[in-house]
């Protein structure tokens, strides 16, 4: 058995990113049972994130899915409704290995997420007892804090032009691991909704990638599930995390294909 918390808690996403590998992630927005974690693993995903910002999933359900993902070795993240401590720390206490904080516009807001997500001395997250990440075992606080700070990822989302303008100062914040581009909201904020091929999109990614490269942080692609060629372009530019779409979209897409196949049989 592992001797200490560092030997128990592992974040396969952080490990892959450190090696420069590309991470594939699936968003959970519909499924309310732990089977989705195993399905994601079987399909070949490296990670899932439970989207509590844009779903009615409860904290209890979110925790169960995260614990299932922990047990099979794919990193579970939670996109929280806000960066407030009651959202961030509770998601992490429930089993998440990281949080995705939406609508970050400044370094100050990014620091607030870090404070809520990291134990001292990096942040102000409070001790809540035995954690599922450590199999509910007890260890000295200093060991737990160090191991969990190392394994826990802070992901901030850029969804406005303001965030891109401040990419350098946000990427410089200690404790921020990755910037995830929320392309759809970014386009809407720029006044060009749905115009994925617009030159301003490439410029936003280029500026964010440059800032993150400068400060040793990673960049993720979000909101481009229907644009694989554009996603591949950003991966070639240096993005290393790809949010591929939601369980809802995957189910509807394949269901639609099958229904269409049957209906077309009657026309042949």
CSV table of C-alpha atoms in Angstrom, one decimal:
chain,number,residue,atom,x,y,z
A,1,UNK,CA,0.0,0.0,0.0
A,2,UNK,CA,1.3,3.5,-0.7
A,3,UNK,CA,3.1,5.0,2.3
A,4,UNK,CA,1.7,8.5,2.1
A,5,UNK,CA,-0.8,10.8,0.3
A,6,UNK,CA,1.5,11.6,-2.6
A,7,UNK,CA,1.5,7.9,-3.4
A,8,UNK,CA,-2.3,7.7,-3.4
A,9,UNK,CA,-3.6,10.7,-5.2
A,10,UNK,CA,-2.7,10.9,-8.8
A,11,UNK,CA,-3.8,13.4,-11.5
A,12,UNK,CA,-3.2,11.7,-14.9
A,13,UNK,CA,-4.1,15.0,-16.7
A,14,UNK,CA,-1.3,16.9,-14.9
A,15,UNK,CA,1.1,14.1,-15.7
A,16,UNK,CA,0.2,14.0,-19.4
A,17,UNK,CA,0.4,17.8,-19.7
A,18,UNK,CA,3.8,17.7,-18.1
A,19,UNK,CA,4.9,15.3,-20.8
A,20,UNK,CA,3.5,17.6,-23.5
A,21,UNK,CA,0.8,15.2,-24.5
A,22,UNK,CA,-2.7,16.2,-25.6
A,23,UNK,CA,-5.6,15.5,-23.2
A,24,UNK,CA,-9.1,14.5,-24.4
A,25,UNK,CA,-12.0,15.5,-22.1
A,26,UNK,CA,-15.7,14.8,-22.1
A,27,UNK,CA,-18.3,17.1,-20.4
A,28,UNK,CA,-21.0,15.6,-18.2
A,29,UNK,CA,-24.2,17.5,-18.3
A,30,UNK,CA,-26.9,14.9,-18.6
A,31,UNK,CA,-26.0,11.7,-17.0
A,32,UNK,CA,-26.7,11.3,-13.3
A,33,UNK,CA,-25.1,8.0,-12.5
A,34,UNK,CA,-21.5,6.8,-12.0
A,35,UNK,CA,-21.5,4.7,-15.2
A,36,UNK,CA,-20.6,7.8,-17.2
A,37,UNK,CA,-17.1,7.7,-15.7
A,38,UNK,CA,-16.5,4.1,-16.9
A,39,UNK,CA,-18.0,4.9,-20.3
A,40,UNK,CA,-15.6,7.8,-20.7
A,41,UNK,CA,-12.7,5.6,-19.7
A,42,UNK,CA,-13.7,2.9,-22.1
A,43,UNK,CA,-14.1,5.4,-24.9
A,44,UNK,CA,-10.5,6.6,-24.3
A,45,UNK,CA,-11.0,9.9,-22.6
A,46,UNK,CA,-8.4,11.1,-20.2
A,47,UNK,CA,-10.7,13.2,-18.2
A,48,UNK,CA,-14.3,14.3,-17.6
A,49,UNK,CA,-15.7,17.5,-16.2
A,50,UNK,CA,-19.0,17.7,-14.6
A,51,UNK,CA,-20.7,20.9,-15.7
A,52,UNK,CA,-22.5,22.4,-12.7
A,53,UNK,CA,-22.6,25.8,-14.3
A,54,UNK,CA,-25.0,24.7,-17.1
A,55,UNK,CA,-26.9,21.8,-15.7
A,56,UNK,CA,-29.2,20.9,-12.8
A,57,UNK,CA,-26.8,18.3,-11.5
A,58,UNK,CA,-26.7,18.3,-7.7
A,59,UNK,CA,-23.5,18.4,-5.6
A,60,UNK,CA,-24.3,14.8,-4.4
A,61,UNK,CA,-24.5,13.5,-7.9
A,62,UNK,CA,-21.4,15.4,-8.9
A,63,UNK,CA,-19.5,13.9,-6.0
A,64,UNK,CA,-20.5,10.4,-6.9
A,65,UNK,CA,-19.4,10.8,-10.5
A,66,UNK,CA,-16.1,12.3,-9.4
A,67,UNK,CA,-15.3,9.5,-7.0
A,68,UNK,CA,-16.0,6.9,-9.7
A,69,UNK,CA,-13.6,8.7,-12.0
A,70,UNK,CA,-11.0,8.8,-9.3
A,71,UNK,CA,-11.2,5.1,-8.8
A,72,UNK,CA,-10.7,4.2,-12.4
A,73,UNK,CA,-7.9,6.7,-13.0
A,74,UNK,CA,-9.3,9.5,-15.1
A,75,UNK,CA,-9.1,13.0,-13.6
A,76,UNK,CA,-12.5,14.4,-12.6
A,77,UNK,CA,-13.0,18.2,-12.8
A,78,UNK,CA,-16.0,20.3,-12.0
A,79,UNK,CA,-17.0,23.5,-13.8
A,80,UNK,CA,-18.4,25.4,-10.9
A,81,UNK,CA,-21.2,28.0,-11.0
A,82,UNK,CA,-18.9,30.7,-9.6
A,83,UNK,CA,-15.5,31.1,-8.0
A,84,UNK,CA,-17.0,31.5,-4.5
A,85,UNK,CA,-15.4,29.2,-1.9
A,86,UNK,CA,-18.7,27.4,-1.2
A,87,UNK,CA,-18.7,26.2,-4.8
A,88,UNK,CA,-15.0,25.6,-5.3
A,89,UNK,CA,-14.0,23.9,-2.0
A,90,UNK,CA,-17.2,21.7,-1.8
A,91,UNK,CA,-16.6,20.4,-5.4
A,92,UNK,CA,-13.1,19.5,-4.5
A,93,UNK,CA,-14.0,18.0,-1.1
A,94,UNK,CA,-16.5,15.8,-3.0
A,95,UNK,CA,-13.9,14.2,-5.2
A,96,UNK,CA,-12.9,16.6,-7.9
A,97,UNK,CA,-9.2,16.9,-8.8
A,98,UNK,CA,-9.7,20.3,-10.2
A,99,UNK,CA,-12.2,23.1,-10.8
A,100,UNK,CA,-13.0,25.0,-14.0
A,101,UNK,CA,-13.9,28.6,-13.1
A,102,UNK,CA,-16.0,30.4,-15.7
A,103,UNK,CA,-15.9,34.0,-16.7
A,104,UNK,CA,-12.5,35.0,-15.3
A,105,UNK,CA,-11.6,38.5,-16.4
A,106,UNK,CA,-8.7,39.5,-14.2
A,107,UNK,CA,-5.7,38.3,-12.2
A,108,UNK,CA,-7.6,39.3,-9.0
A,109,UNK,CA,-10.4,36.9,-9.9
A,110,UNK,CA,-8.0,34.2,-10.8
A,111,UNK,CA,-6.3,34.5,-7.4
A,112,UNK,CA,-9.7,34.2,-5.7
A,113,UNK,CA,-10.1,30.8,-7.4
A,114,UNK,CA,-6.6,29.7,-6.2
A,115,UNK,CA,-7.3,30.8,-2.7
A,116,UNK,CA,-10.5,28.7,-2.6
A,117,UNK,CA,-8.9,25.7,-4.3
A,118,UNK,CA,-5.5,25.4,-2.6
A,119,UNK,CA,-4.6,24.7,1.0
A,120,UNK,CA,-2.1,26.9,2.8
A,121,UNK,CA,0.5,28.2,2.0
A,122,UNK,CA,-0.8,28.5,-1.6
A,123,UNK,CA,-4.4,29.3,-0.7
A,124,UNK,CA,-6.9,29.4,2.1
A,125,UNK,CA,-8.9,26.2,1.6
A,126,UNK,CA,-10.0,24.8,4.9
A,127,UNK,CA,-9.5,21.2,6.1
A,128,UNK,CA,-12.6,19.2,5.9
A,129,UNK,CA,-11.6,15.8,7.2
A,130,UNK,CA,-10.8,12.6,5.3
A,131,UNK,CA,-10.9,12.9,1.6
A,132,UNK,CA,-12.1,10.4,-1.1
A,133,UNK,CA,-8.9,11.2,-3.0
A,134,UNK,CA,-6.9,9.6,-0.2
A,135,UNK,CA,-9.3,6.7,0.3
A,136,UNK,CA,-10.6,8.4,3.4
A,137,UNK,CA,-7.4,7.7,5.2
A,138,UNK,CA,-5.9,10.1,7.7
A,139,UNK,CA,-2.4,11.6,7.3
A,140,UNK,CA,-0.6,14.6,8.9
A,141,UNK,CA,-2.1,17.9,7.7
A,142,UNK,CA,1.2,19.0,6.2
A,143,UNK,CA,1.4,15.9,4.0
A,144,UNK,CA,-2.2,16.1,2.9
A,145,UNK,CA,-2.0,19.8,2.0
A,146,UNK,CA,1.2,19.4,0.0
A,147,UNK,CA,-0.1,16.3,-1.9
A,148,UNK,CA,-3.5,17.8,-2.6
A,149,UNK,CA,-2.1,21.1,-3.7
A,150,UNK,CA,0.2,19.3,-6.1
A,151,UNK,CA,-2.6,17.1,-7.6
A,152,UNK,CA,-5.4,19.7,-7.7
A,153,UNK,CA,-5.7,21.8,-10.9
A,154,UNK,CA,-7.1,25.3,-11.2
A,155,UNK,CA,-8.5,26.0,-14.6
A,156,UNK,CA,-9.7,29.5,-15.5
A,157,UNK,CA,-12.0,30.2,-18.4
A,158,UNK,CA,-11.5,33.0,-20.9
A,159,UNK,CA,-14.9,33.9,-22.2
A,160,UNK,CA,-14.6,37.7,-22.8
A,161,UNK,CA,-12.3,40.0,-24.8
A,162,UNK,CA,-11.3,41.6,-21.5
A,163,UNK,CA,-9.8,38.2,-20.3
A,164,UNK,CA,-7.8,37.9,-23.5
A,165,UNK,CA,-6.5,41.4,-23.1
A,166,UNK,CA,-5.3,40.5,-19.6
A,167,UNK,CA,-4.0,37.1,-20.6
A,168,UNK,CA,-0.4,37.8,-19.5
A,169,UNK,CA,-1.3,39.0,-16.0
A,170,UNK,CA,-3.9,36.1,-15.5
A,171,UNK,CA,-1.4,33.4,-16.7
A,172,UNK,CA,1.2,34.8,-14.3
A,173,UNK,CA,-1.0,34.1,-11.2
A,174,UNK,CA,0.7,31.4,-9.1
A,175,UNK,CA,-1.5,28.4,-8.7
A,176,UNK,CA,-3.3,28.7,-12.0
A,177,UNK,CA,-2.6,25.6,-14.1
A,178,UNK,CA,-4.5,26.2,-17.3
A,179,UNK,CA,-6.6,28.6,-19.3
A,180,UNK,CA,-9.6,27.0,-21.0
A,181,UNK,CA,-11.0,29.0,-23.9
A,182,UNK,CA,-14.8,29.3,-23.8
A,183,UNK,CA,-15.0,30.0,-27.5
A,184,UNK,CA,-18.8,30.4,-27.9
A,185,UNK,CA,-19.1,33.0,-25.1
A,186,UNK,CA,-15.9,34.7,-26.3
A,187,UNK,CA,-17.4,35.1,-29.8
A,188,UNK,CA,-20.7,36.5,-28.3
A,189,UNK,CA,-18.8,39.0,-26.2
A,190,UNK,CA,-16.8,40.1,-29.2
A,191,UNK,CA,-20.0,40.7,-31.2
A,192,UNK,CA,-19.3,37.9,-33.7
A,193,UNK,CA,-21.4,34.9,-32.4
A,194,UNK,CA,-21.0,31.7,-34.3
A,195,UNK,CA,-18.1,33.1,-36.5
A,196,UNK,CA,-15.6,30.4,-35.5
A,197,UNK,CA,-13.3,31.1,-38.5
A,198,UNK,CA,-13.0,34.8,-37.8
A,199,UNK,CA,-9.5,36.1,-37.6
A,200,UNK,CA,-10.2,37.5,-34.1
A,201,UNK,CA,-10.6,33.9,-32.8
A,202,UNK,CA,-7.2,32.9,-34.0
A,203,UNK,CA,-5.7,36.1,-32.6
A,204,UNK,CA,-7.3,35.4,-29.2
A,205,UNK,CA,-5.9,31.8,-29.1
A,206,UNK,CA,-2.5,33.0,-30.3
A,207,UNK,CA,-2.3,35.7,-27.6
A,208,UNK,CA,-3.5,33.3,-24.9
A,209,UNK,CA,-1.0,30.6,-25.9
A,210,UNK,CA,1.8,33.1,-25.9
A,211,UNK,CA,1.0,34.3,-22.4
A,212,UNK,CA,0.6,30.8,-21.0
A,213,UNK,CA,3.8,29.6,-22.7
A,214,UNK,CA,5.7,32.6,-21.1
A,215,UNK,CA,4.4,31.6,-17.6
A,216,UNK,CA,4.6,27.8,-18.0
A,217,UNK,CA,0.8,27.3,-18.1
A,218,UNK,CA,-1.3,25.2,-20.4
A,219,UNK,CA,-4.2,26.1,-22.8
A,220,UNK,CA,-7.4,24.2,-23.4
A,221,UNK,CA,-9.8,24.4,-26.3
A,222,UNK,CA,-13.4,24.6,-25.5
A,223,UNK,CA,-16.6,25.2,-27.5
A,224,UNK,CA,-15.3,23.9,-30.8
A,225,UNK,CA,-16.7,20.4,-30.7
A,226,UNK,CA,-18.2,20.9,-34.2
A,227,UNK,CA,-15.0,22.3,-35.6
A,228,UNK,CA,-12.4,19.5,-35.4
A,229,UNK,CA,-10.1,21.1,-38.1
A,230,UNK,CA,-10.0,24.4,-36.2
A,231,UNK,CA,-9.4,22.5,-33.0
A,232,UNK,CA,-6.5,20.6,-34.6
A,233,UNK,CA,-5.0,24.0,-35.7
A,234,UNK,CA,-5.0,25.2,-32.1
A,235,UNK,CA,-3.5,22.0,-30.9
A,236,UNK,CA,-0.7,22.4,-33.5
A,237,UNK,CA,-0.2,25.9,-32.1
A,238,UNK,CA,0.3,24.5,-28.6
A,239,UNK,CA,-3.1,23.8,-26.9
A,240,UNK,CA,-2.9,20.6,-25.0
A,241,UNK,CA,-6.4,20.1,-23.5
A,242,UNK,CA,-9.4,19.5,-25.7
A,243,UNK,CA,-13.0,19.6,-24.5
A,244,UNK,CA,-14.7,17.4,-27.1
A,245,UNK,CA,-18.4,17.9,-26.2
A,246,UNK,CA,-21.1,16.8,-23.9
A,247,UNK,CA,-22.7,13.5,-23.1
A,248,UNK,CA,-26.0,15.0,-24.2
A,249,UNK,CA,-24.6,16.0,-27.6
A,250,UNK,CA,-23.0,12.5,-28.1
A,251,UNK,CA,-26.2,10.7,-27.3
A,252,UNK,CA,-28.3,12.9,-29.5
A,253,UNK,CA,-25.9,12.7,-32.4
A,254,UNK,CA,-25.7,8.9,-32.5
A,255,UNK,CA,-29.4,8.5,-31.8
A,256,UNK,CA,-30.3,10.8,-34.7
A,257,UNK,CA,-28.1,8.8,-37.0
A,258,UNK,CA,-29.8,5.5,-36.0
A,259,UNK,CA,-33.3,6.9,-36.3
A,260,UNK,CA,-32.5,8.3,-39.8
A,261,UNK,CA,-31.2,5.0,-40.9
A,262,UNK,CA,-34.4,3.2,-40.1
A,263,UNK,CA,-36.6,5.9,-41.7
A,264,UNK,CA,-34.5,5.7,-44.9
A,265,UNK,CA,-35.0,1.9,-45.1
A,266,UNK,CA,-38.7,2.5,-46.0
A,267,UNK,CA,-37.7,4.7,-48.9
A,268,UNK,CA,-35.4,2.1,-50.6
